[in-house]
Coordinates of C-alpha atoms in Angstrom, one line a residue:
M1107 CA 82.1 87.7 106.1
T1108 CA 78.7 86.6 104.9
K1109 CA 76.2 88.7 106.8
Q1110 CA 72.8 87.0 106.3
V1111 CA 72.0 83.5 105.1
V1112 CA 68.3 82.6 104.4
I1113 CA 67.6 78.8 104.5
V1114 CA 64.5 77.6 102.8
G1115 CA 63.2 74.4 104.3
G1116 CA 63.4 73.3 107.9
G1117 CA 63.9 69.5 107.7
V1118 CA 67.0 67.9 109.2
I1119 CA 69.1 69.1 106.3
G1120 CA 68.0 72.7 106.7
L1121 CA 68.3 72.6 110.5
L1122 CA 71.8 71.1 110.5
T1123 CA 72.9 73.5 107.7
A1124 CA 71.8 76.4 110.0
F1125 CA 73.5 74.8 113.0
N1126 CA 76.8 74.5 111.1
L1127 CA 76.7 78.0 109.7
A1128 CA 75.5 79.9 112.8
A1129 CA 79.0 80.3 114.3
E1130 CA 80.4 81.5 111.0
V1131 CA 77.9 84.2 109.7
E1132 CA 76.3 87.2 111.2
Q1133 CA 72.7 85.9 111.0
V1134 CA 70.8 82.8 109.8
V1135 CA 67.1 83.0 109.0
L1136 CA 65.5 79.6 108.5
C1137 CA 62.0 79.5 106.9
D1138 CA 59.6 76.6 106.7
K1139 CA 56.1 76.6 105.2
G1140 CA 54.9 74.5 108.2
E1141 CA 56.6 73.5 111.4
V1142 CA 60.3 72.6 111.2
G1143 CA 61.1 68.9 110.9
K1144 CA 57.6 67.7 110.3
E1145 CA 57.9 66.4 106.8
S1146 CA 60.2 63.5 105.7
S1147 CA 62.7 64.2 108.5
W1148 CA 59.9 63.3 111.0
A1149 CA 58.4 60.5 108.9
G1150 CA 61.5 58.4 108.1
G1151 CA 62.9 55.4 110.0
G1152 CA 66.2 56.8 110.9
I1153 CA 68.5 53.9 110.0
V1154 CA 72.0 55.5 109.9
S1155 CA 72.9 53.5 106.7
P1156 CA 71.5 53.3 103.2
L1157 CA 69.2 50.2 103.2
Y1158 CA 71.5 48.5 100.6
P1159 CA 74.7 50.5 100.7
W1160 CA 76.5 48.4 98.1
R1161 CA 73.8 49.3 95.5
Y1162 CA 74.7 53.0 95.6
S1163 CA 77.3 55.1 93.8
P1164 CA 80.6 56.0 95.5
A1165 CA 79.2 59.6 95.9
V1166 CA 76.5 58.4 98.3
T1167 CA 78.9 56.0 100.0
A1168 CA 81.4 58.8 100.8
L1169 CA 78.7 60.9 102.5
A1170 CA 77.3 57.9 104.3
H1171 CA 80.6 56.7 105.8
W1172 CA 81.5 60.2 107.1
S1173 CA 78.0 60.6 108.6
Q1174 CA 78.0 57.2 110.3
D1175 CA 81.2 57.9 112.0
F1176 CA 80.1 61.4 113.1
Y1177 CA 76.5 60.6 114.3
P1178 CA 77.4 59.4 117.9
Q1179 CA 79.3 62.6 118.7
L1180 CA 76.5 64.7 117.1
G1181 CA 73.9 63.0 119.3
E1182 CA 76.0 63.5 122.4
R1183 CA 76.7 67.2 121.6
L1184 CA 73.0 68.0 121.0
F1185 CA 71.9 66.1 124.1
A1186 CA 74.5 67.9 126.3
S1187 CA 73.4 71.4 125.0
T1188 CA 69.6 70.9 124.8
G1189 CA 68.7 68.1 127.2
V1190 CA 66.8 66.4 124.2
D1191 CA 68.5 63.1 123.4
P1192 CA 68.3 62.2 119.7
E1193 CA 68.8 58.5 120.8
V1194 CA 71.5 57.4 118.5
H1195 CA 70.9 53.7 119.1
T1196 CA 73.5 51.2 117.9
T1197 CA 72.0 47.8 117.3
G1198 CA 73.6 46.4 114.1
L1199 CA 71.5 45.2 111.1
Y1200 CA 70.7 41.8 109.7
W1201 CA 69.9 41.4 106.0
L1202 CA 68.1 38.2 105.3
D1203 CA 68.0 36.1 102.0
L1204 CA 69.5 38.7 99.8
D1205 CA 69.7 38.1 96.1
D1206 CA 72.9 40.1 95.8
E1207 CA 74.7 38.8 98.9
D1208 CA 78.0 38.3 97.0
E1209 CA 78.0 41.9 95.8
A1210 CA 77.3 43.1 99.4
L1211 CA 80.2 41.1 100.8
A1212 CA 82.5 42.2 98.0
W1213 CA 81.5 45.9 98.7
A1214 CA 82.2 45.5 102.4
A1215 CA 85.7 44.0 101.7
R1216 CA 86.5 46.8 99.3
E1217 CA 85.2 49.6 101.6
G1218 CA 86.5 48.1 104.9
R1219 CA 83.0 48.0 106.5
P1220 CA 82.2 45.5 109.2
L1221 CA 79.7 43.4 107.2
S1222 CA 80.0 39.6 107.0
A1223 CA 78.0 36.5 106.3
V1224 CA 76.7 34.8 109.5
D1225 CA 75.2 31.3 110.0
I1226 CA 71.4 31.6 110.0
A1227 CA 71.4 29.8 113.4
Q1228 CA 73.5 32.7 114.7
A1229 CA 70.9 35.2 113.4
Y1230 CA 68.1 33.3 115.1
A1231 CA 70.0 33.1 118.4
A1232 CA 70.7 36.9 118.3
V1233 CA 67.1 37.7 117.3
P1234 CA 64.9 35.0 118.8
V1235 CA 61.6 36.8 117.6
L1236 CA 62.7 36.6 114.0
G1237 CA 60.2 34.8 111.6
S1238 CA 61.0 31.2 110.5
G1239 CA 62.0 30.2 107.0
F1240 CA 64.9 32.5 106.4
G1241 CA 68.0 30.6 105.0
R1242 CA 70.8 33.2 104.8
A1243 CA 71.9 36.2 106.7
I1244 CA 74.6 38.9 106.6
Y1245 CA 75.2 41.2 109.5
M1246 CA 76.8 44.6 109.9
S1247 CA 77.8 45.6 113.4
G1248 CA 77.9 49.2 114.5
V1249 CA 74.8 50.3 112.4
A1250 CA 72.7 52.7 114.5
N1251 CA 69.3 54.3 114.2
V1252 CA 68.5 57.8 115.3
R1253 CA 65.1 58.7 116.7
N1254 CA 64.5 61.3 114.0
P1255 CA 61.5 63.2 115.7
R1256 CA 63.8 63.7 118.7
L1257 CA 66.7 64.7 116.4
V1258 CA 64.8 67.5 114.8
K1259 CA 63.4 68.6 118.2
S1260 CA 67.0 68.7 119.6
L1261 CA 68.3 70.6 116.6
K1262 CA 65.4 73.1 116.9
A1263 CA 66.2 73.6 120.5
A1264 CA 69.8 74.1 119.8
L1265 CA 69.0 76.8 117.1
Q1266 CA 66.5 78.6 119.4
A1267 CA 69.3 79.0 121.9
L1268 CA 71.5 80.9 119.4
P1269 CA 71.1 84.7 119.4
N1270 CA 71.9 85.1 115.7
V1271 CA 69.4 82.4 114.4
V1272 CA 65.8 83.2 113.5
L1273 CA 63.3 80.4 112.9
K1274 CA 60.3 81.5 110.8
E1275 CA 57.7 78.7 110.9
H1276 CA 54.5 78.8 108.8
C1277 CA 56.4 81.1 106.4
E1278 CA 56.0 79.9 102.9
I1279 CA 58.5 81.1 100.3
T1280 CA 56.8 82.0 97.0
G1281 CA 59.9 82.9 95.0
F1282 CA 63.3 84.6 95.0
S1283 CA 64.3 88.3 95.0
R1284 CA 66.9 89.1 92.4
E1285 CA 68.9 91.8 90.8
G1286 CA 69.9 90.7 87.4
E1287 CA 71.4 87.2 87.9
T1288 CA 72.1 87.7 91.6
I1289 CA 69.7 86.3 94.2
T1290 CA 69.2 88.9 96.9
G1291 CA 66.7 87.2 99.1
V1292 CA 63.3 85.4 99.2
E1293 CA 59.7 86.5 98.7
T1294 CA 57.0 85.6 101.2
A1295 CA 53.3 86.5 101.7
S1296 CA 54.4 89.1 104.3
G1297 CA 57.2 90.6 102.2
A1298 CA 60.8 90.0 101.1
I1299 CA 63.6 88.7 103.3
A1300 CA 67.0 90.0 102.2
A1301 CA 70.1 87.7 102.1
D1302 CA 73.7 87.5 100.9
R1303 CA 73.1 83.8 100.4
V1304 CA 69.9 81.8 99.9
V1305 CA 70.1 78.1 100.6
L1306 CA 67.4 75.7 99.2
T1307 CA 66.9 72.8 101.6
A1308 CA 63.2 72.2 100.8
G1309 CA 63.3 68.4 100.3
A1310 CA 60.6 67.2 97.9
W1311 CA 59.5 70.8 97.3
S1312 CA 62.9 72.0 96.1
G1313 CA 62.2 71.4 92.4
E1314 CA 59.0 73.4 92.5
L1315 CA 60.8 76.4 94.1
L1316 CA 63.7 76.3 91.6
G1317 CA 61.2 76.1 88.8
T1318 CA 60.2 79.7 89.6
L1319 CA 63.6 80.7 88.1
G1320 CA 63.0 78.6 85.0
L1321 CA 65.4 75.9 86.2
N1322 CA 64.6 72.2 86.1
L1323 CA 65.8 70.4 89.2
P1324 CA 65.0 66.7 88.9
V1325 CA 63.8 66.3 92.5
E1326 CA 60.3 64.8 92.9
P1327 CA 58.2 63.5 95.8
V1328 CA 58.3 59.8 96.4
K1329 CA 55.8 58.7 99.1
G1330 CA 56.8 56.3 101.9
Q1331 CA 54.4 54.8 104.5
M1332 CA 55.4 53.4 107.9
I1333 CA 53.7 51.7 110.8
L1334 CA 54.6 51.7 114.5
Y1335 CA 54.2 49.0 117.2
K1336 CA 54.8 49.2 121.0
C1337 CA 56.5 46.2 122.5
A1338 CA 58.7 45.4 125.5
A1339 CA 62.0 47.3 125.5
D1340 CA 64.0 44.2 124.9
F1341 CA 61.7 42.7 122.2
L1342 CA 63.9 43.3 119.2
P1343 CA 67.7 43.5 119.9
S1344 CA 68.7 44.3 116.3
M1345 CA 67.4 45.9 113.1
V1346 CA 66.3 43.3 110.5
L1347 CA 65.6 43.7 106.8
A1348 CA 64.1 41.2 104.3
N1349 CA 62.3 41.5 101.0
G1350 CA 62.7 45.3 100.9
R1351 CA 61.0 45.8 104.3
Y1352 CA 62.7 46.5 107.7
A1353 CA 62.0 46.6 111.4
I1354 CA 63.7 49.1 113.6
P1355 CA 63.8 49.0 117.4
R1356 CA 63.8 52.1 119.5
R1357 CA 65.2 52.0 123.0
D1358 CA 61.8 52.1 124.7
G1359 CA 60.3 49.2 122.7
H1360 CA 58.7 51.0 119.9
I1361 CA 59.2 49.1 116.6
L1362 CA 59.0 50.9 113.2
V1363 CA 58.2 48.8 110.1
G1364 CA 58.6 50.3 106.7
S1365 CA 58.3 51.3 104.1
T1366 CA 56.5 51.7 100.8
L1367 CA 57.9 53.4 97.7
E1368 CA 55.1 55.2 95.8
H1369 CA 55.2 57.8 92.9
C1370 CA 52.0 59.7 93.4
G1371 CA 52.9 63.3 93.4
F1372 CA 52.4 65.4 96.6
D1373 CA 49.7 63.1 98.0
K1374 CA 50.8 61.9 101.4
A1375 CA 47.6 60.4 102.7
P1376 CA 48.1 57.0 104.4
T1377 CA 46.2 54.2 102.6
E1378 CA 44.6 51.0 103.7
D1379 CA 46.4 48.9 101.1
A1380 CA 49.8 50.1 102.4
L1381 CA 48.7 49.4 106.0
E1382 CA 47.8 45.8 105.2
S1383 CA 51.0 45.3 103.2
L1384 CA 53.2 46.7 106.0
K1385 CA 51.4 44.6 108.6
A1386 CA 52.0 41.5 106.5
S1387 CA 55.7 42.4 106.3
A1388 CA 55.8 43.0 110.0
V1389 CA 54.4 39.5 110.7
E1390 CA 56.8 37.9 108.2
L1391 CA 59.7 39.5 110.0
L1392 CA 58.4 39.2 113.5
P1393 CA 55.5 36.8 113.9
A1394 CA 54.7 37.9 117.5
L1395 CA 53.4 41.1 116.0
A1396 CA 50.4 39.2 114.5
D1397 CA 48.6 39.7 117.8
A1398 CA 49.6 43.4 118.1
T1399 CA 47.8 46.4 116.7
P1400 CA 49.9 49.2 115.1
V1401 CA 49.8 52.3 117.3
A1402 CA 50.5 54.6 114.4
H1403 CA 50.5 54.7 110.6
W1404 CA 51.8 57.6 108.6
A1405 CA 53.3 58.7 105.2
G1406 CA 55.9 61.2 104.1
L1407 CA 57.4 62.5 100.9
R1408 CA 61.1 61.7 100.1
P1409 CA 63.0 64.1 97.8
G1410 CA 63.6 61.6 94.9
S1411 CA 66.7 62.4 92.8
P1412 CA 68.7 60.6 90.1
E1413 CA 70.7 57.8 91.7
G1414 CA 69.9 59.4 95.1
I1415 CA 72.9 61.7 94.8
P1416 CA 72.1 65.1 96.5
Y1417 CA 72.7 68.5 95.0
I1418 CA 75.2 70.4 97.2
G1419 CA 76.7 73.7 96.0
E1420 CA 76.0 77.0 94.2
V1421 CA 73.6 77.1 91.4
P1422 CA 75.4 78.1 88.1
G1423 CA 74.2 81.3 86.6
W1424 CA 72.6 82.5 89.8
Q1425 CA 75.0 84.2 92.2
G1426 CA 74.1 83.8 95.8
L1427 CA 71.7 80.8 95.3
W1428 CA 72.9 77.5 96.9
L1429 CA 71.4 73.9 97.1
N1430 CA 71.6 71.2 99.7
C1431 CA 68.7 69.0 98.7
G1432 CA 67.7 65.8 96.8
H1433 CA 68.9 63.2 99.3
Y1434 CA 66.0 60.8 98.3
R1435 CA 65.9 57.9 100.8
N1436 CA 69.0 58.9 102.8
G1437 CA 68.4 62.4 104.1
L1438 CA 68.9 61.4 107.7
V1439 CA 71.8 59.1 106.8
L1440 CA 73.7 61.7 104.8
A1441 CA 72.8 64.9 106.8
P1442 CA 75.9 65.3 108.9
A1443 CA 78.3 65.0 105.9
S1444 CA 76.1 66.9 103.5
C1445 CA 75.8 69.8 105.9
Q1446 CA 79.5 69.9 106.8
L1447 CA 80.4 69.7 103.1
F1448 CA 77.9 72.5 102.3
A1449 CA 79.4 74.7 105.0
D1450 CA 82.9 74.1 103.8
L1451 CA 81.9 75.2 100.2
L1452 CA 79.9 78.2 101.2
L1453 CA 82.6 79.4 103.6
G1454 CA 85.5 78.7 101.2
R1455 CA 87.1 76.1 103.4
A1456 CA 88.9 72.8 102.4
P1457 CA 86.0 70.4 101.9
I1458 CA 85.7 67.2 103.9
I1459 CA 85.3 65.1 100.7
D1460 CA 85.5 65.7 97.0
P1461 CA 82.5 68.0 96.2
S1462 CA 82.4 67.4 92.5
P1463 CA 79.8 64.5 92.4
Y1464 CA 77.2 66.8 94.1
A1465 CA 77.8 70.0 92.2
P1466 CA 74.6 71.4 90.6
A1467 CA 76.6 72.5 87.6
G1468 CA 75.8 70.2 84.7
R1469 CA 73.1 68.4 86.6
L1470 CA 70.2 70.9 86.3

């Protein structure tokens, strides 16, 4: 039995990895350079679907489908055990005036997903606050959003209740301990932490950490900015998406509008230009927001990766070092499947899906 696993990075991927491993190993130590769940896991919108699922590879689709089916029971389990409801909120999603609508419908037919073209009048009847001028709509029922700050709060509470899990916040990892080509732990400012297995789940920072071993992991920060409004609880009954921007309703009437896609390194300062662009998109989608002032505006850093396919598995050439990172725009979407697949691989169980597309071997 694996005795001690050290997980580097406490976003939703790291937290759920720890949650899945805790019953199977003697001890889990999760380290984060700040507070857990405060980077991209907190900053994202939480739509439990890739924004344009038909544009992704089958590798992303496989993880997304498994996760979408699993999220409701994950939310219920966490709520029951912690009292913190992640609010998995099923609203469905309307895409408006898509250029590649035919491809979307063909994908849905091929994958058996509940996405279909609807008359635009039907979309306006379902979402009366929708902006005028849209001519076409497709709709997928069953699409949920998860209130991601509450999800990470719930996962943290679940881990704190487990006697064999240690959360080390404000604990920056500076490198890896090693004996020859075996990773034996991690290095921190206050000393080394020994481990049988080290798991890198550090999001946009994963590439920098793996670079300390001379490995090139093509994961880079991609900035995204969001704004938040507060409306009546029944203001927006469904998620809507047009021209690359979306509006997401929470159960209490908060409306998230996002997001930008910016390649500017590790700078995550919100900008005035992005604020004005997001407000314009908000008004285009939902004109009633013209008279509202955003109650919040923030930015986060996504872990950009080639084709958005995450790295899940052991690092070749370094025994004991494992990856679960590089989920790009879909960390919250893919987390349940990614973390279940990861646990299967680390523990030597039959994997839930074919693990080969995510294997680090040949991709570093």
